[in-house]
mmCIF file of C-alpha atoms and ligand atoms in Angstrom:
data_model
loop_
_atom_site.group_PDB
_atom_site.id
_atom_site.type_symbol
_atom_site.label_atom_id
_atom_site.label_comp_id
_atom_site.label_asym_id
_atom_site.label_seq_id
_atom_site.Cartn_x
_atom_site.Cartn_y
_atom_site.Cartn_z
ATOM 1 C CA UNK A 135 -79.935 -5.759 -76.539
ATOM 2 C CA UNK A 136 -80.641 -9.151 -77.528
ATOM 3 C CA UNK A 137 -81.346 -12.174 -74.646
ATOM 4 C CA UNK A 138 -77.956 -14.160 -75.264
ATOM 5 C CA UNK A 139 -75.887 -10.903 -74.187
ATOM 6 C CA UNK A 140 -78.364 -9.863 -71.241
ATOM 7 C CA UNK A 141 -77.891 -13.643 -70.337
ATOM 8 C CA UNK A 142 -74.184 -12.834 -70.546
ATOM 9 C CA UNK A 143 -73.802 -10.061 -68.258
ATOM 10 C CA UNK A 144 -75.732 -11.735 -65.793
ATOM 11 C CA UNK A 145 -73.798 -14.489 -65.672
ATOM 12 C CA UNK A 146 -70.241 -11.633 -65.481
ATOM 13 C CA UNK A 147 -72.238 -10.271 -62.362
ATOM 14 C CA UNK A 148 -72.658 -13.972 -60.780
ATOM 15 C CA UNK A 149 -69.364 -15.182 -61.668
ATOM 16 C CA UNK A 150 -67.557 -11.841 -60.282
ATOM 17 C CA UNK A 151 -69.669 -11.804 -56.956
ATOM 18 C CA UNK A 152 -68.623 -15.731 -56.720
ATOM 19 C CA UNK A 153 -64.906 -15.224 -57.279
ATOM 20 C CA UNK A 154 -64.743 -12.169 -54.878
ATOM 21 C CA UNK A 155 -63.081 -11.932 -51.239
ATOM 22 C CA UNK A 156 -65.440 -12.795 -48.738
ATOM 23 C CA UNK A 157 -65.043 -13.517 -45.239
ATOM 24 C CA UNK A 158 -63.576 -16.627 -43.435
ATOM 25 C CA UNK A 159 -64.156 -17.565 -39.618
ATOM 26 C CA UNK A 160 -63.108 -20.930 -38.811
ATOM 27 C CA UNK A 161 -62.237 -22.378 -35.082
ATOM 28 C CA UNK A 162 -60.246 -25.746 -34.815
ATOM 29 C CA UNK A 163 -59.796 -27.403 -31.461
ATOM 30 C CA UNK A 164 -56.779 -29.855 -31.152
ATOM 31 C CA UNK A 165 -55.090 -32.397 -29.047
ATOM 32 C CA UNK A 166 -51.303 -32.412 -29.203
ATOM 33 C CA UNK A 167 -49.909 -35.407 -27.774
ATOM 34 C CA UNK A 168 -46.071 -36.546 -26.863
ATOM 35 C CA UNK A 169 -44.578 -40.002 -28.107
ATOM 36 C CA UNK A 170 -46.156 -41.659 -25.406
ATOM 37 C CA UNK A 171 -49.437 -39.938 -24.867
ATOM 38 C CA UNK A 172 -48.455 -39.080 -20.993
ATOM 39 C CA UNK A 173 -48.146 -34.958 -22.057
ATOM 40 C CA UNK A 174 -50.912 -33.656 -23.367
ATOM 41 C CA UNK A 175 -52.494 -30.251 -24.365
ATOM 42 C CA UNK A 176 -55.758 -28.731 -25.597
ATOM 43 C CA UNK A 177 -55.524 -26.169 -28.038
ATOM 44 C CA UNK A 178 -58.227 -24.316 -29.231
ATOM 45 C CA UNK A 179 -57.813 -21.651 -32.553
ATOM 46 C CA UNK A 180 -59.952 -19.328 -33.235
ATOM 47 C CA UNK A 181 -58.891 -17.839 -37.013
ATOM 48 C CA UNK A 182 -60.124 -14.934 -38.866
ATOM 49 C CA UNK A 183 -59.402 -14.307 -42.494
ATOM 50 C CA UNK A 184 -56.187 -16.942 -41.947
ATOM 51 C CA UNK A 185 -55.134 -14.641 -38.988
ATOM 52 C CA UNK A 186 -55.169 -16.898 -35.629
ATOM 53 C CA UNK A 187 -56.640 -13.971 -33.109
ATOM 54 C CA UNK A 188 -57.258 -15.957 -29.760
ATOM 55 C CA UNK A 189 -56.583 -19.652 -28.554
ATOM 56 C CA UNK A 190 -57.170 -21.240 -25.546
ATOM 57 C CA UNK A 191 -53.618 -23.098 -24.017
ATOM 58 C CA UNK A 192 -54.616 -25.644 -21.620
ATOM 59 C CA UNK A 193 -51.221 -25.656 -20.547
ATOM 60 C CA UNK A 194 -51.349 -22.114 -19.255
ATOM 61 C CA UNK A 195 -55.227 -22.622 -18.057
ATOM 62 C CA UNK A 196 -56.022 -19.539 -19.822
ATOM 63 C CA UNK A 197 -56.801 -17.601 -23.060
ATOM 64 C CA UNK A 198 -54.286 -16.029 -24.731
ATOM 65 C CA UNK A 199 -54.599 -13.146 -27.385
ATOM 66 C CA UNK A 200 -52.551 -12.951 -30.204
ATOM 67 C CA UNK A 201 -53.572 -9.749 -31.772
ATOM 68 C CA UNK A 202 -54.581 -6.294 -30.398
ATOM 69 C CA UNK A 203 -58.152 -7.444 -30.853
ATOM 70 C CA UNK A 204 -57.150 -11.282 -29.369
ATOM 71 C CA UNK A 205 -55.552 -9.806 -26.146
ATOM 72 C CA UNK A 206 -58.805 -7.580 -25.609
ATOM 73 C CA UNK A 207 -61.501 -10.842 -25.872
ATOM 74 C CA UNK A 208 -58.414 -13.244 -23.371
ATOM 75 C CA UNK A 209 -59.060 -10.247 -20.863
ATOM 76 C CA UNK A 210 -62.690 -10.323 -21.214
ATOM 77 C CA UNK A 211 -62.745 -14.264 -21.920
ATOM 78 C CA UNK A 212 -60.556 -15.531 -19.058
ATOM 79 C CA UNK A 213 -62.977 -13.887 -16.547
ATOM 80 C CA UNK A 214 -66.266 -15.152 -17.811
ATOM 81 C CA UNK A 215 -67.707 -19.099 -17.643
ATOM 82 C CA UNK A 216 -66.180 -20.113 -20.921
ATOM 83 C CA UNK A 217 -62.733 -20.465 -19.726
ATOM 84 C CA UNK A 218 -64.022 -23.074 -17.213
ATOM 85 C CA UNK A 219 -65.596 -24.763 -19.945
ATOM 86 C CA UNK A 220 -62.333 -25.024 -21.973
ATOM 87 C CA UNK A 221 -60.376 -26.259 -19.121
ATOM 88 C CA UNK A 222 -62.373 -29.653 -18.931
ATOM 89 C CA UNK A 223 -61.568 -30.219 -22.586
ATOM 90 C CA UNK A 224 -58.354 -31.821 -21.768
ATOM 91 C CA UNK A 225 -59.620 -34.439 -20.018
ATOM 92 C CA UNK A 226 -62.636 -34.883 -21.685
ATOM 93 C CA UNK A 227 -61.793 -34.563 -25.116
ATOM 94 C CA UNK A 228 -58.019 -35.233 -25.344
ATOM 95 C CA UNK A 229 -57.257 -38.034 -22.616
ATOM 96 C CA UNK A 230 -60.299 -39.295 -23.914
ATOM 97 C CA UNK A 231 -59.541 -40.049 -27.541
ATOM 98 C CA UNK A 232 -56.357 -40.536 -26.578
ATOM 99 C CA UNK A 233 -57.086 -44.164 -24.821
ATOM 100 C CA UNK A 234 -59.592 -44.669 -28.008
ATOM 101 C CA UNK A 235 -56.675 -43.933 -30.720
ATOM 102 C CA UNK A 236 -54.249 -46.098 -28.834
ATOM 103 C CA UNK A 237 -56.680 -49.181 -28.597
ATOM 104 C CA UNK A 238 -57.149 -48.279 -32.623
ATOM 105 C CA UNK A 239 -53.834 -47.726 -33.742
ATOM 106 C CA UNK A 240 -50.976 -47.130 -31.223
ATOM 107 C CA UNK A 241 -50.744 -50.587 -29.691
ATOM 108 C CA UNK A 242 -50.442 -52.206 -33.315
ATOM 109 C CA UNK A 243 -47.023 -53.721 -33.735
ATOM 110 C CA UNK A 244 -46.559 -55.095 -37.757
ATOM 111 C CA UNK A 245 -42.993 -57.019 -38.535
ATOM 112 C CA UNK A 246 -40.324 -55.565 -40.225
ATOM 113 C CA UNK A 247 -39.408 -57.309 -43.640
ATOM 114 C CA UNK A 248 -35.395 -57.795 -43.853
ATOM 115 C CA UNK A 249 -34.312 -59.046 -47.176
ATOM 116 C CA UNK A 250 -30.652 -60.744 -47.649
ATOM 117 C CA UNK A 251 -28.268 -58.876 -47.236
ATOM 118 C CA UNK A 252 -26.495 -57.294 -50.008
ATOM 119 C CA UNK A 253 -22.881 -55.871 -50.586
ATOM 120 C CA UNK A 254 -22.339 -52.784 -52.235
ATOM 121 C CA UNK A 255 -19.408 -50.393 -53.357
ATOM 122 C CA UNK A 256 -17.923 -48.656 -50.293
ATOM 123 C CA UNK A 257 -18.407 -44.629 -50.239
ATOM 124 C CA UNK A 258 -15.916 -44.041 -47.597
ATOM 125 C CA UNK A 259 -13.310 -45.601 -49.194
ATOM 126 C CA UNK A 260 -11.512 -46.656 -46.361
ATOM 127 C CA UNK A 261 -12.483 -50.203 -46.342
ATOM 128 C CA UNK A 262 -12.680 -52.544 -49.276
ATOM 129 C CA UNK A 263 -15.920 -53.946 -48.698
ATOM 130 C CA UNK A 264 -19.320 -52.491 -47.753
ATOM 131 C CA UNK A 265 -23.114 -54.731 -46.799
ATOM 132 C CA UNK A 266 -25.840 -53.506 -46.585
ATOM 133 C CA UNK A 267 -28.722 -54.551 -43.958
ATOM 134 C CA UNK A 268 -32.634 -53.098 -44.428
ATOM 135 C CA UNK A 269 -35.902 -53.288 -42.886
ATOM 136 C CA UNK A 270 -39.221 -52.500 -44.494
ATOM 137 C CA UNK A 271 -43.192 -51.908 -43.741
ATOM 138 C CA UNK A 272 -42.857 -52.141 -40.326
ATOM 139 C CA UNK A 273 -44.448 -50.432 -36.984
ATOM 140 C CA UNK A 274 -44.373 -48.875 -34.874
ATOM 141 C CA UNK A 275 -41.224 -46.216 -35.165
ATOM 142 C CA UNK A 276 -38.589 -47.749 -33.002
ATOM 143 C CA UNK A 277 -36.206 -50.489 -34.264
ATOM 144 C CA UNK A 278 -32.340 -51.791 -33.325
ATOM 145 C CA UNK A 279 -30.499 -52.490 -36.379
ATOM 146 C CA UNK A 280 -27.150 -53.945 -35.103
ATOM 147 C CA UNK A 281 -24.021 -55.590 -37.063
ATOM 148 C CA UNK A 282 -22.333 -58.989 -35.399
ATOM 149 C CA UNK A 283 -18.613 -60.163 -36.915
ATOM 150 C CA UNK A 284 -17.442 -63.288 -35.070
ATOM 151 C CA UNK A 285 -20.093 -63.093 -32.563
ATOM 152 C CA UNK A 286 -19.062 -59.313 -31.500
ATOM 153 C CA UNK A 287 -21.399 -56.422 -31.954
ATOM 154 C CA UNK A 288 -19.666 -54.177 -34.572
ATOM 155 C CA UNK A 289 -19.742 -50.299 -33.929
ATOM 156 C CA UNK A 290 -17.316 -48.710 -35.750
ATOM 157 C CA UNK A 291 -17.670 -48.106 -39.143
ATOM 158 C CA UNK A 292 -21.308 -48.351 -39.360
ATOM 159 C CA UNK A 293 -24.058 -45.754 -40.919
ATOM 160 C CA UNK A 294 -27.356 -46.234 -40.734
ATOM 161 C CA UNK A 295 -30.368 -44.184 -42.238
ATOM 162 C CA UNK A 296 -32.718 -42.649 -39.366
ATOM 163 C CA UNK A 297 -36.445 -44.434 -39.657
ATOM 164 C CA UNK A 298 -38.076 -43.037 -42.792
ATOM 165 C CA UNK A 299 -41.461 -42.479 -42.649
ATOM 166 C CA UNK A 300 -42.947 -44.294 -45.929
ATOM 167 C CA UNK A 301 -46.058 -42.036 -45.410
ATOM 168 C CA UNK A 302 -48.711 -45.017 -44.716
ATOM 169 C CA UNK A 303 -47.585 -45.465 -41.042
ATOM 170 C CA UNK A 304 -45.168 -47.825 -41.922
ATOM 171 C CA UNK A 305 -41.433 -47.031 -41.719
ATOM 172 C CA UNK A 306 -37.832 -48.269 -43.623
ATOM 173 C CA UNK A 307 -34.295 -48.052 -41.974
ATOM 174 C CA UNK A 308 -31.263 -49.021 -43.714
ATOM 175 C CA UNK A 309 -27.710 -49.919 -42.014
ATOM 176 C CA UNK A 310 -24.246 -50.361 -44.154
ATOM 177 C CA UNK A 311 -21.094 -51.771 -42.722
ATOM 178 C CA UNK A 312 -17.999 -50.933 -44.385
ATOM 179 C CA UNK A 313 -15.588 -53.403 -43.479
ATOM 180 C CA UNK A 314 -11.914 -55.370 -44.023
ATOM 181 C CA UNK A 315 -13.505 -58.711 -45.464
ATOM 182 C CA UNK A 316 -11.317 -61.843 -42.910
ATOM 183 C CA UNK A 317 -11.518 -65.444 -44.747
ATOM 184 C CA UNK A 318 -14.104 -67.750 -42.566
ATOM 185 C CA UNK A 319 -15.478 -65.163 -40.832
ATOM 186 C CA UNK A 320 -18.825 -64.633 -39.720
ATOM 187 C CA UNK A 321 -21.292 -61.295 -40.425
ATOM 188 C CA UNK A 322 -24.841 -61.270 -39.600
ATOM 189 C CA UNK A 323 -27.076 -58.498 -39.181
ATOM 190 C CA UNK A 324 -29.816 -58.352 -36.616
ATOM 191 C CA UNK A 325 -33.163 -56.803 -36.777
ATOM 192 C CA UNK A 326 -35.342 -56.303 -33.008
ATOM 193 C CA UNK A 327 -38.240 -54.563 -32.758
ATOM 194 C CA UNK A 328 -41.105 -54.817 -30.895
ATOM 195 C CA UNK A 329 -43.318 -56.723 -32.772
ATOM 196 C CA UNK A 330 -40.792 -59.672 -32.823
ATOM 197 C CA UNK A 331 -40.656 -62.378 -30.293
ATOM 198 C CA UNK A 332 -37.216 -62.937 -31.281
ATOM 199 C CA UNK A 333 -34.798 -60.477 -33.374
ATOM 200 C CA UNK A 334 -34.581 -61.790 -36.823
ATOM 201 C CA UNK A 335 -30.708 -62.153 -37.758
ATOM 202 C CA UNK A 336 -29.862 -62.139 -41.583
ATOM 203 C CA UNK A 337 -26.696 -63.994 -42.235
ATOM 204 C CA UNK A 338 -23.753 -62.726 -44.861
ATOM 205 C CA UNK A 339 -23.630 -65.451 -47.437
ATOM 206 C CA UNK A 340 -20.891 -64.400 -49.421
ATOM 207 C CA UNK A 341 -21.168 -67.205 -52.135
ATOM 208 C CA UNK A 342 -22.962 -66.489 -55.129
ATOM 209 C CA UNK A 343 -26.936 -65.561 -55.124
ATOM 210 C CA UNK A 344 -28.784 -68.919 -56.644
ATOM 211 C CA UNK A 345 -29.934 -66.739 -59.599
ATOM 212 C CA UNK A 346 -26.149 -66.666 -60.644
ATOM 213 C CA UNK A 347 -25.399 -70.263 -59.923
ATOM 214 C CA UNK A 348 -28.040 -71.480 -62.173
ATOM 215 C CA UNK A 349 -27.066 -69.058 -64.605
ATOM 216 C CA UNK A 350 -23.210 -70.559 -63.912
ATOM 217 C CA UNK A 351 -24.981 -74.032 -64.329
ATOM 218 C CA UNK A 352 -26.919 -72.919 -67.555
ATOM 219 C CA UNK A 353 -23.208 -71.674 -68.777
ATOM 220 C CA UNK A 354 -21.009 -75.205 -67.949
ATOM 221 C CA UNK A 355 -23.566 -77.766 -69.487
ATOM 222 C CA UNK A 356 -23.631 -75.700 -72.619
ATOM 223 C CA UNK A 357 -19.917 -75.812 -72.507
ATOM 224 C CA UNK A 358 -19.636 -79.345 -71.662
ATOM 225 C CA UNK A 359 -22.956 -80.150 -74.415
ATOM 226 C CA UNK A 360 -20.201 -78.687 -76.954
ATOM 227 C CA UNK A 361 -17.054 -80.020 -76.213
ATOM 228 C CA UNK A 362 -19.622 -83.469 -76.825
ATOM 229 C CA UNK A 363 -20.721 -82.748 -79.931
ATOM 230 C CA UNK A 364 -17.934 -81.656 -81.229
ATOM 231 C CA UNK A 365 -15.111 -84.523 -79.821
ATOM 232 C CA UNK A 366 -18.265 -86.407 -81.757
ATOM 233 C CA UNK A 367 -18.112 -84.498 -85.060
ATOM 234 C CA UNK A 368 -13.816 -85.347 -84.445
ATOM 235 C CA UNK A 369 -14.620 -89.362 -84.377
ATOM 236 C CA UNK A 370 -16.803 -89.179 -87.015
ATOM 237 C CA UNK A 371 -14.436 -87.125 -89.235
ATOM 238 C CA UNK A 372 -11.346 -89.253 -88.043
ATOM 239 C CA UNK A 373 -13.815 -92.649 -89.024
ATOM 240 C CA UNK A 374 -14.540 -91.019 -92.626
ATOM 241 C CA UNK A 375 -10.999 -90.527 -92.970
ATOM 242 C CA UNK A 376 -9.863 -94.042 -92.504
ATOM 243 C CA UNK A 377 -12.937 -95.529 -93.878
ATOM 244 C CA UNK A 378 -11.242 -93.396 -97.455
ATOM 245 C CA UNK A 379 -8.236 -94.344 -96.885
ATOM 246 C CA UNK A 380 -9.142 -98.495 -97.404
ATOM 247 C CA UNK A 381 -11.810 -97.587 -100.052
ATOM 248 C CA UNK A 382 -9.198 -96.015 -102.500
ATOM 249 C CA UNK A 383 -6.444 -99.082 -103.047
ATOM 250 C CA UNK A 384 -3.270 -97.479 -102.639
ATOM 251 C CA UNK A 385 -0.076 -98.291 -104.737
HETATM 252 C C1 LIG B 232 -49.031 -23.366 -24.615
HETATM 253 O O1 LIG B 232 -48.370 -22.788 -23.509
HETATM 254 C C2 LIG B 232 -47.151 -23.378 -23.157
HETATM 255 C C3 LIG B 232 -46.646 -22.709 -21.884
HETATM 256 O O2 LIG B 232 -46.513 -21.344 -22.067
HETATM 257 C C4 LIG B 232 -46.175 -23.227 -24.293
HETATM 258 O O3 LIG B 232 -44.965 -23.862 -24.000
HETATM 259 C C5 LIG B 232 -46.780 -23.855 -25.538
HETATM 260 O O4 LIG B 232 -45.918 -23.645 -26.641
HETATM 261 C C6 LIG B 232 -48.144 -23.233 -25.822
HETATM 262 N N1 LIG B 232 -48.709 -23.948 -26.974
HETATM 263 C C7 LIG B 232 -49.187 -23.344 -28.054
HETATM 264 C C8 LIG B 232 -49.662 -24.197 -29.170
HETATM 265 O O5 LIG B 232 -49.221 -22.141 -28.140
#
């Protein structure tokens, strides 16, 4: 037996004993919180080989077993000092963090971005004319995305997204009003949320973007650079003409 395959099989026997099924024993404690942080409860997992066996509910006060083997440690648990231990978790652990995370994070407000707004191709069909009003990057969750015709909040006929979660904290929402477009009227839509000391209102401007009116400006002076030239190159052919016509003697 040479060295390289001796050196071989040992490394078989430490790469099968590495890749084998061992054990796993974990415990994770949490704090689940509602919107406003007033409801709160301790959890506390205890998980072996991915099978969660016991946990401590703080809203029951007590153990509680989740397999044969869970249910027999809650009996024996929940009458021994360990439960009391558990039960101050809540308070000192959860409510705890809980004032440090919303010093951190929860009392942050960041501004919604609203672009203009744009029109689009209605999907209902039953109205000829559709605009659509977004916000972007902002926080926290909450947000009023309303439509105002003439001064009038507009209800009917308006779909908006729910807030998307853009996965960074920050949210989107999107609002389209399909509507009967009215000559001289007035659409805005308007944006609150609490990080605004004011709601920001985005006006309809139906008349062309300014990309397409310089583009439209671009268009006429070539037009009008053309007709100049040639009304020039006309002049200066009629002039040739004439100028010919008393070079040559006639008769
Ligand atoms: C904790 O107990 C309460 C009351 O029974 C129950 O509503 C809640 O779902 C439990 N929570 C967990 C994570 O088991």
């Amino acid at each position: 037996m040479s060295w390289s395959t001796i050196f071989f099989i040992c490394m078989a026997l430490v790469l099968s004993t590495q890749t084998a099924d061992g054990y796993k024993y974990y415990r994770s404690a949490r704090c689940v919180y509602s919107d406003d942080l007033h409801d709160m409860e301790f959890i506390d997992s205890y998980v072996f080989n991915k099978v969660e066996y016991i946990r401590f509910n703080s809203t029951v006060g007590l153990y509680v077993g989740l397999t044969e083997h869970g249910i027999y440690n809650a009996d024996l648990w929940n009458k021994g000092p360990i439960v009391a231990q558990e039960k101050t978790q809540l308070e000192g652990y959860c409510k705890h963090n809980a004032a440090n995370e919303y010093s951190n994070i929860l009392d942050k407000h960041v501004k919604p971005s609203v672009p203009r707004l744009s029109s689009g191709t209605p999907s209902s069909g039953r109205h000829p004319a559709m605009l659509m009003c977004s916000a972007y990057d902002y926080y926290p969750k909450q947000i009023r995305v309303t439509w105002i015709r003439d001064g009038q909040e507009v209800t009917s006929d308006v779909t908006s997204t729910e807030e998307l979660v853009d996965g960074d904290w920050y949210y989107q929402i999107h609002s389209q009003l399909e509507y009967m477009p009215k000559s001289g009227e007035k659409i805005s839509c308007m944006v609150e949320h609490a990080s605004l000391d004011k709601p920001i209102v985005e006006h309809w401007d139906p008349s062309l973007p300014e990309s397409e009116k310089s583009k439209i400006a671009i268009g006429a002076s070539g037009l009008v650079l053309g007709l100049v030239l040639s009304l020039a190159g006309l002049i200066y052919y009629q002039r040739k003409k004439s100028n010919g016509r008393t070079l040559v003697p006639s008769g």
